[in-house]
JSON list of C-alpha atoms in Angstrom, two decimals:
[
{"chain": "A", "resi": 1, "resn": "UNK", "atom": "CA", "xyz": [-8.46, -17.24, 5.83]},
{"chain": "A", "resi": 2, "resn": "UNK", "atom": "CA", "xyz": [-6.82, -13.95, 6.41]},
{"chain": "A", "resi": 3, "resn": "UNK", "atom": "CA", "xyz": [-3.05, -12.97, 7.08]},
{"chain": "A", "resi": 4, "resn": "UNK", "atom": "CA", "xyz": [-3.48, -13.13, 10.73]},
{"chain": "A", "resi": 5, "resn": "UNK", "atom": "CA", "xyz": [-1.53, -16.34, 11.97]},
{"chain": "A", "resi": 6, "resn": "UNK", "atom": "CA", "xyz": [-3.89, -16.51, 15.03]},
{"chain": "A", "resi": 7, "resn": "UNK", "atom": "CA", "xyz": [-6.90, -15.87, 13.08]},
{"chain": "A", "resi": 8, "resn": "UNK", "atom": "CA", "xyz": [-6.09, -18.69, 10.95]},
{"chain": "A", "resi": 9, "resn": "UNK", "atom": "CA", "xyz": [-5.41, -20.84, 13.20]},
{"chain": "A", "resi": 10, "resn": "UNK", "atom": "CA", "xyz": [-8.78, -20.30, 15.60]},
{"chain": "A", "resi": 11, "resn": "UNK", "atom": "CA", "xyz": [-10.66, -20.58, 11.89]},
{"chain": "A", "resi": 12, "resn": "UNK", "atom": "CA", "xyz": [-8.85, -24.29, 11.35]},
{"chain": "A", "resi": 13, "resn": "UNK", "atom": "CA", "xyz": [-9.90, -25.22, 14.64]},
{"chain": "A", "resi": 14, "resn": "UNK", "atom": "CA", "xyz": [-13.41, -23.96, 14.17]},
{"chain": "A", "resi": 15, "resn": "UNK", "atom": "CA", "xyz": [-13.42, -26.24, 11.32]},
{"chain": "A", "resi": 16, "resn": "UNK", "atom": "CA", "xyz": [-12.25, -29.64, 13.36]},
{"chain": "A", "resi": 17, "resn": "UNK", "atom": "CA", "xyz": [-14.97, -28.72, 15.70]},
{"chain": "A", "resi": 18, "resn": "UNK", "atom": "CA", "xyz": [-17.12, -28.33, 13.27]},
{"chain": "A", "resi": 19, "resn": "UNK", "atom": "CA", "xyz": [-16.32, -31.72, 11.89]},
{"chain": "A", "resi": 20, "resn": "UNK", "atom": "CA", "xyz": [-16.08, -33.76, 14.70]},
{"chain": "A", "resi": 21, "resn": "UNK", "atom": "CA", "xyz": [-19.77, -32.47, 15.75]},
{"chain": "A", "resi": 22, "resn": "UNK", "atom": "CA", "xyz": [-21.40, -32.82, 12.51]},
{"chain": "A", "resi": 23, "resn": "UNK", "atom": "CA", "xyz": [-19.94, -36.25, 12.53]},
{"chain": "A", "resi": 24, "resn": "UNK", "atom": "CA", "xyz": [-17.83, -38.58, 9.68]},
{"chain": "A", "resi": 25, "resn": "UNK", "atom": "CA", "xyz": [-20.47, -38.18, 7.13]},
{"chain": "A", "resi": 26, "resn": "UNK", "atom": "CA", "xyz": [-19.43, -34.54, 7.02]},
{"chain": "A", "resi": 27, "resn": "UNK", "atom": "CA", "xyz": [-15.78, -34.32, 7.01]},
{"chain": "A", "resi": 28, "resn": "UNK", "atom": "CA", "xyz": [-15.49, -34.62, 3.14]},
{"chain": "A", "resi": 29, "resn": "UNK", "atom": "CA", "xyz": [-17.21, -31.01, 3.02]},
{"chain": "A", "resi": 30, "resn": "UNK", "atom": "CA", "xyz": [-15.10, -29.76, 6.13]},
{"chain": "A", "resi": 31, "resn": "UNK", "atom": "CA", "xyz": [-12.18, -30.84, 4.52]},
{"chain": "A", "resi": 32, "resn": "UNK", "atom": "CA", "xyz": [-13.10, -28.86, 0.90]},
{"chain": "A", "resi": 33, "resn": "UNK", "atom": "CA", "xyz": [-13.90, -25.99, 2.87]},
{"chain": "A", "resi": 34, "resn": "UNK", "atom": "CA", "xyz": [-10.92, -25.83, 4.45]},
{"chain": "A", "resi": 35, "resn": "UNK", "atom": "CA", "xyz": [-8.53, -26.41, 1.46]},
{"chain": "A", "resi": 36, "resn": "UNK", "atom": "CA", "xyz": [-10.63, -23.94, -0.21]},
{"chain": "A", "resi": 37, "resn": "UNK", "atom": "CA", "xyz": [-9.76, -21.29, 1.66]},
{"chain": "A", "resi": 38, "resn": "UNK", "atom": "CA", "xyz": [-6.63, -22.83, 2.50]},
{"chain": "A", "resi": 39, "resn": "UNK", "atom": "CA", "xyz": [-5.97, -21.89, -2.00]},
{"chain": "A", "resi": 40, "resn": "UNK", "atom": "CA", "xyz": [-7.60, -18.48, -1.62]},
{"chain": "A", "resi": 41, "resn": "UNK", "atom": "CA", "xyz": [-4.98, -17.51, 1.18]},
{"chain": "A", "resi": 42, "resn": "UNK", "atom": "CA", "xyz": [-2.22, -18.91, -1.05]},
{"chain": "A", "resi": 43, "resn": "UNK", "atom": "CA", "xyz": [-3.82, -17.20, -4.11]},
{"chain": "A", "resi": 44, "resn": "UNK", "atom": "CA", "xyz": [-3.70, -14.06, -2.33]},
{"chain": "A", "resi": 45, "resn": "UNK", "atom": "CA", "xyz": [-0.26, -14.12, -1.30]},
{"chain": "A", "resi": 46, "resn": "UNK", "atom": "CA", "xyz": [0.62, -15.15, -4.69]},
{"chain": "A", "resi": 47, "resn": "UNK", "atom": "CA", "xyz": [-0.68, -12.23, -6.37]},
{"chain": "A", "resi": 48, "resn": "UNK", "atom": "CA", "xyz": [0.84, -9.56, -3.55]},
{"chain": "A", "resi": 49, "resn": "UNK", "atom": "CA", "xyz": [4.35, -11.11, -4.38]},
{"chain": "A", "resi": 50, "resn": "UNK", "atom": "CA", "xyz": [3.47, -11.18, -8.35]},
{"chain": "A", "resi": 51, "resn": "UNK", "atom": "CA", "xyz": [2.55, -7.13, -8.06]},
{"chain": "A", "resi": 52, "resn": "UNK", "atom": "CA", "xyz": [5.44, -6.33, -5.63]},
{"chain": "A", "resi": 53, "resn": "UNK", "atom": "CA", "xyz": [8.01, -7.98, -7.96]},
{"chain": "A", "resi": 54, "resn": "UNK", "atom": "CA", "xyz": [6.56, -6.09, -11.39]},
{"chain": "A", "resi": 55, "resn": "UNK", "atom": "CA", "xyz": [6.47, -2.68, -9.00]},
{"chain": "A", "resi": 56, "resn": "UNK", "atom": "CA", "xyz": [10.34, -3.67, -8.42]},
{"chain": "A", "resi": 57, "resn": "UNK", "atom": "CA", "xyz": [10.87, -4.44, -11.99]},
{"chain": "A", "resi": 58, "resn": "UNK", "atom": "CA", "xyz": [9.00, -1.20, -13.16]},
{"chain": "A", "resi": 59, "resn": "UNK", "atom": "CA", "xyz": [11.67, 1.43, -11.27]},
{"chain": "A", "resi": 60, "resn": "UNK", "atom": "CA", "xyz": [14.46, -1.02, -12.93]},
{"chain": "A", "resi": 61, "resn": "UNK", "atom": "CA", "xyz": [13.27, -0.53, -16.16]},
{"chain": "A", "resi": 62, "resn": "UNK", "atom": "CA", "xyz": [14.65, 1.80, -19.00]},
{"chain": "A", "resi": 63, "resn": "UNK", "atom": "CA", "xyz": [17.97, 2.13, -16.68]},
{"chain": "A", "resi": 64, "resn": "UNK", "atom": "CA", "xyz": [20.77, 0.38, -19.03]},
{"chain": "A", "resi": 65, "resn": "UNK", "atom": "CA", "xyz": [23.87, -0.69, -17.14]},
{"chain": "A", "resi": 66, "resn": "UNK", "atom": "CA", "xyz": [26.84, 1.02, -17.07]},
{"chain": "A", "resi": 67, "resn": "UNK", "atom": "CA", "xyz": [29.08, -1.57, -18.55]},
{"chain": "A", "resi": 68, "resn": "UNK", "atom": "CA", "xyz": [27.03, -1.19, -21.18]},
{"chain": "A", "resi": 69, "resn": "UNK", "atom": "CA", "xyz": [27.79, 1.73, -22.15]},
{"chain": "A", "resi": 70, "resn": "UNK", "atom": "CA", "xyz": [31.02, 1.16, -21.72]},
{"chain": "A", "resi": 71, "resn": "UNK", "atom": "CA", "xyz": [31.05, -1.28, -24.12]},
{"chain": "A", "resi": 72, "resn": "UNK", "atom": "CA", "xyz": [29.69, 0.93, -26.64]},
{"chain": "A", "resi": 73, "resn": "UNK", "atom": "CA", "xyz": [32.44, 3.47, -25.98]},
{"chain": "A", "resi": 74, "resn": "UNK", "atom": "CA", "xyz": [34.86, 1.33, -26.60]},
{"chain": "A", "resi": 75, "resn": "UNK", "atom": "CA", "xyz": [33.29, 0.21, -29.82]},
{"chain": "A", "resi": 76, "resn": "UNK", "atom": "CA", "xyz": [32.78, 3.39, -30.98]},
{"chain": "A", "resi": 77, "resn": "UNK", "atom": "CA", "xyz": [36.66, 4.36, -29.90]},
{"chain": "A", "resi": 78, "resn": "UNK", "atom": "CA", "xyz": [37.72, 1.71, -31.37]},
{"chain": "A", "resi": 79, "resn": "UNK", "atom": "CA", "xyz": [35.69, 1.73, -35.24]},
{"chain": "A", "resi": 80, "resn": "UNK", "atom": "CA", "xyz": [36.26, 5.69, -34.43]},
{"chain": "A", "resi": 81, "resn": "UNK", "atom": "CA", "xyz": [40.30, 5.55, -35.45]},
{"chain": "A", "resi": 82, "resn": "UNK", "atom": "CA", "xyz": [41.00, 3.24, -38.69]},
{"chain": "A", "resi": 83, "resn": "UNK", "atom": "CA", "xyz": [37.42, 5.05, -39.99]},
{"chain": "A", "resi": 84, "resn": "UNK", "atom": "CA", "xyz": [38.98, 8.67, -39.07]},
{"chain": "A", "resi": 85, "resn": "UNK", "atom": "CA", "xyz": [41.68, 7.36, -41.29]},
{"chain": "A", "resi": 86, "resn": "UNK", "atom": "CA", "xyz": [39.92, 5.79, -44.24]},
{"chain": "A", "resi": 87, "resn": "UNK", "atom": "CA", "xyz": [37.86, 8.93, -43.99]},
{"chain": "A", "resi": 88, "resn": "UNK", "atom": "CA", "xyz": [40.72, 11.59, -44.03]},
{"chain": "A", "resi": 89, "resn": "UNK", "atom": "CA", "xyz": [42.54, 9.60, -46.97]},
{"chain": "A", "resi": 90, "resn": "UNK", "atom": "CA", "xyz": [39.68, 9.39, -48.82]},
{"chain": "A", "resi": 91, "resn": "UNK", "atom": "CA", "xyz": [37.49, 12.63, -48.58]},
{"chain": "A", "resi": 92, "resn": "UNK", "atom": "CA", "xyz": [39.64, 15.00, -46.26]},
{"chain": "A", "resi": 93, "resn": "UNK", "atom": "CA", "xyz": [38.14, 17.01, -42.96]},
{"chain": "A", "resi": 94, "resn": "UNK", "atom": "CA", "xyz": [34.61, 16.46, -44.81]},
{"chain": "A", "resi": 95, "resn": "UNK", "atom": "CA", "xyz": [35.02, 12.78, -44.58]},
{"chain": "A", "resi": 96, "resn": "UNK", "atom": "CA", "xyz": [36.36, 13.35, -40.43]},
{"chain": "A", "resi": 97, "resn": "UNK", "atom": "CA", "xyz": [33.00, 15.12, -40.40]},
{"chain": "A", "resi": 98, "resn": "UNK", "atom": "CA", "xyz": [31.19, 12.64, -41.54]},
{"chain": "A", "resi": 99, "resn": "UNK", "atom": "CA", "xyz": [32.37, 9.67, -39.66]},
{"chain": "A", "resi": 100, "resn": "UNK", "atom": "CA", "xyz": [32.34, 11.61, -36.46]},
{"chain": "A", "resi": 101, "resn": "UNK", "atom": "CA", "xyz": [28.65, 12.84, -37.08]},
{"chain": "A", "resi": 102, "resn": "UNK", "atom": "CA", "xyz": [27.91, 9.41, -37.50]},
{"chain": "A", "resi": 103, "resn": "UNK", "atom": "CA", "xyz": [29.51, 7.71, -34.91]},
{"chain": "A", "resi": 104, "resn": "UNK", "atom": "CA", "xyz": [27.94, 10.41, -32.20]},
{"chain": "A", "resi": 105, "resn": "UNK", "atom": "CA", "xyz": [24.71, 9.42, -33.43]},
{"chain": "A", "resi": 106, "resn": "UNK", "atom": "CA", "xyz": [25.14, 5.50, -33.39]},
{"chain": "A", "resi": 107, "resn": "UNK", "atom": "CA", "xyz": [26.21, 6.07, -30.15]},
{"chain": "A", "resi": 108, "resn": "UNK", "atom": "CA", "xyz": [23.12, 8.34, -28.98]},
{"chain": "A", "resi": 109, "resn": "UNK", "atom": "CA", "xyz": [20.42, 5.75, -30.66]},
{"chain": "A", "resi": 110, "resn": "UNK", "atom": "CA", "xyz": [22.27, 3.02, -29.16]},
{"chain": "A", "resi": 111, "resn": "UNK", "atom": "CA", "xyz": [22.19, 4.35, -25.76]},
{"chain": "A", "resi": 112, "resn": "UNK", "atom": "CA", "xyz": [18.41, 5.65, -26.15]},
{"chain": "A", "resi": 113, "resn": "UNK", "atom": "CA", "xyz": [16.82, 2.38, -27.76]},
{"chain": "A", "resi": 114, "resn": "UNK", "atom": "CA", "xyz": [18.59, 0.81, -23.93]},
{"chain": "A", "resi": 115, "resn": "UNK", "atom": "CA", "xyz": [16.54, 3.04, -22.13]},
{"chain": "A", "resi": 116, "resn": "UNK", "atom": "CA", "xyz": [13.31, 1.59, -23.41]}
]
């Protein structure tokens, strides 16, 4: 059966006429004909829908939502201060340094590993 709605419906027709001259004897075999083709149209369909939706999902892909990174702004604002602190009391502007350096980077790997 193909996607045209008048084509399939002459080709079911065909098929009753079919049937009703072979006789009764035949319309087991008219009948599994039919559905046959009656699954490959549905098969068909099934699979253009399957590959439309991964082509959809493919250009979503790798794009991480904003409020995601908001999130992780605010975590990193947020560890960024008593850390600053700890750090300054402890080790001076080398410890700043430090805990700065480090929460830039968790933030860049954390926003590249959402790409992927």
């Amino acid at each position: 059966m193909t996607n045209n709605p008048q084509r399939q419906q002459d080709e079911i027709a065909a098929a009753l006429r079919a049937s009703r001259e072979l006789g009764p004897e035949y319309d087991e075999a008219v009948a599994a004909s039919l559905v046959e083709r009656v699954d490959d149209t549905i098969e068909e369909r099934v699979k253009h829908h399957v590959a439309r939706q991964m082509g959809a999902n493919e250009g979503r892909r790798g794009l991480p939502a904003n409020n995601v990174r908001m999130v992780l702004s605010l975590v990193c604002l947020g560890i960024s201060i008593p850390t600053t602190a700890i750090a300054a009391g402890m080790a001076g502007a080398a410890g700043i340094f430090l805990v700065w350096a480090g929460l830039i980077a968790f933030y860049l790997i954390s926003v590249t590993g959402l790409r992927r």
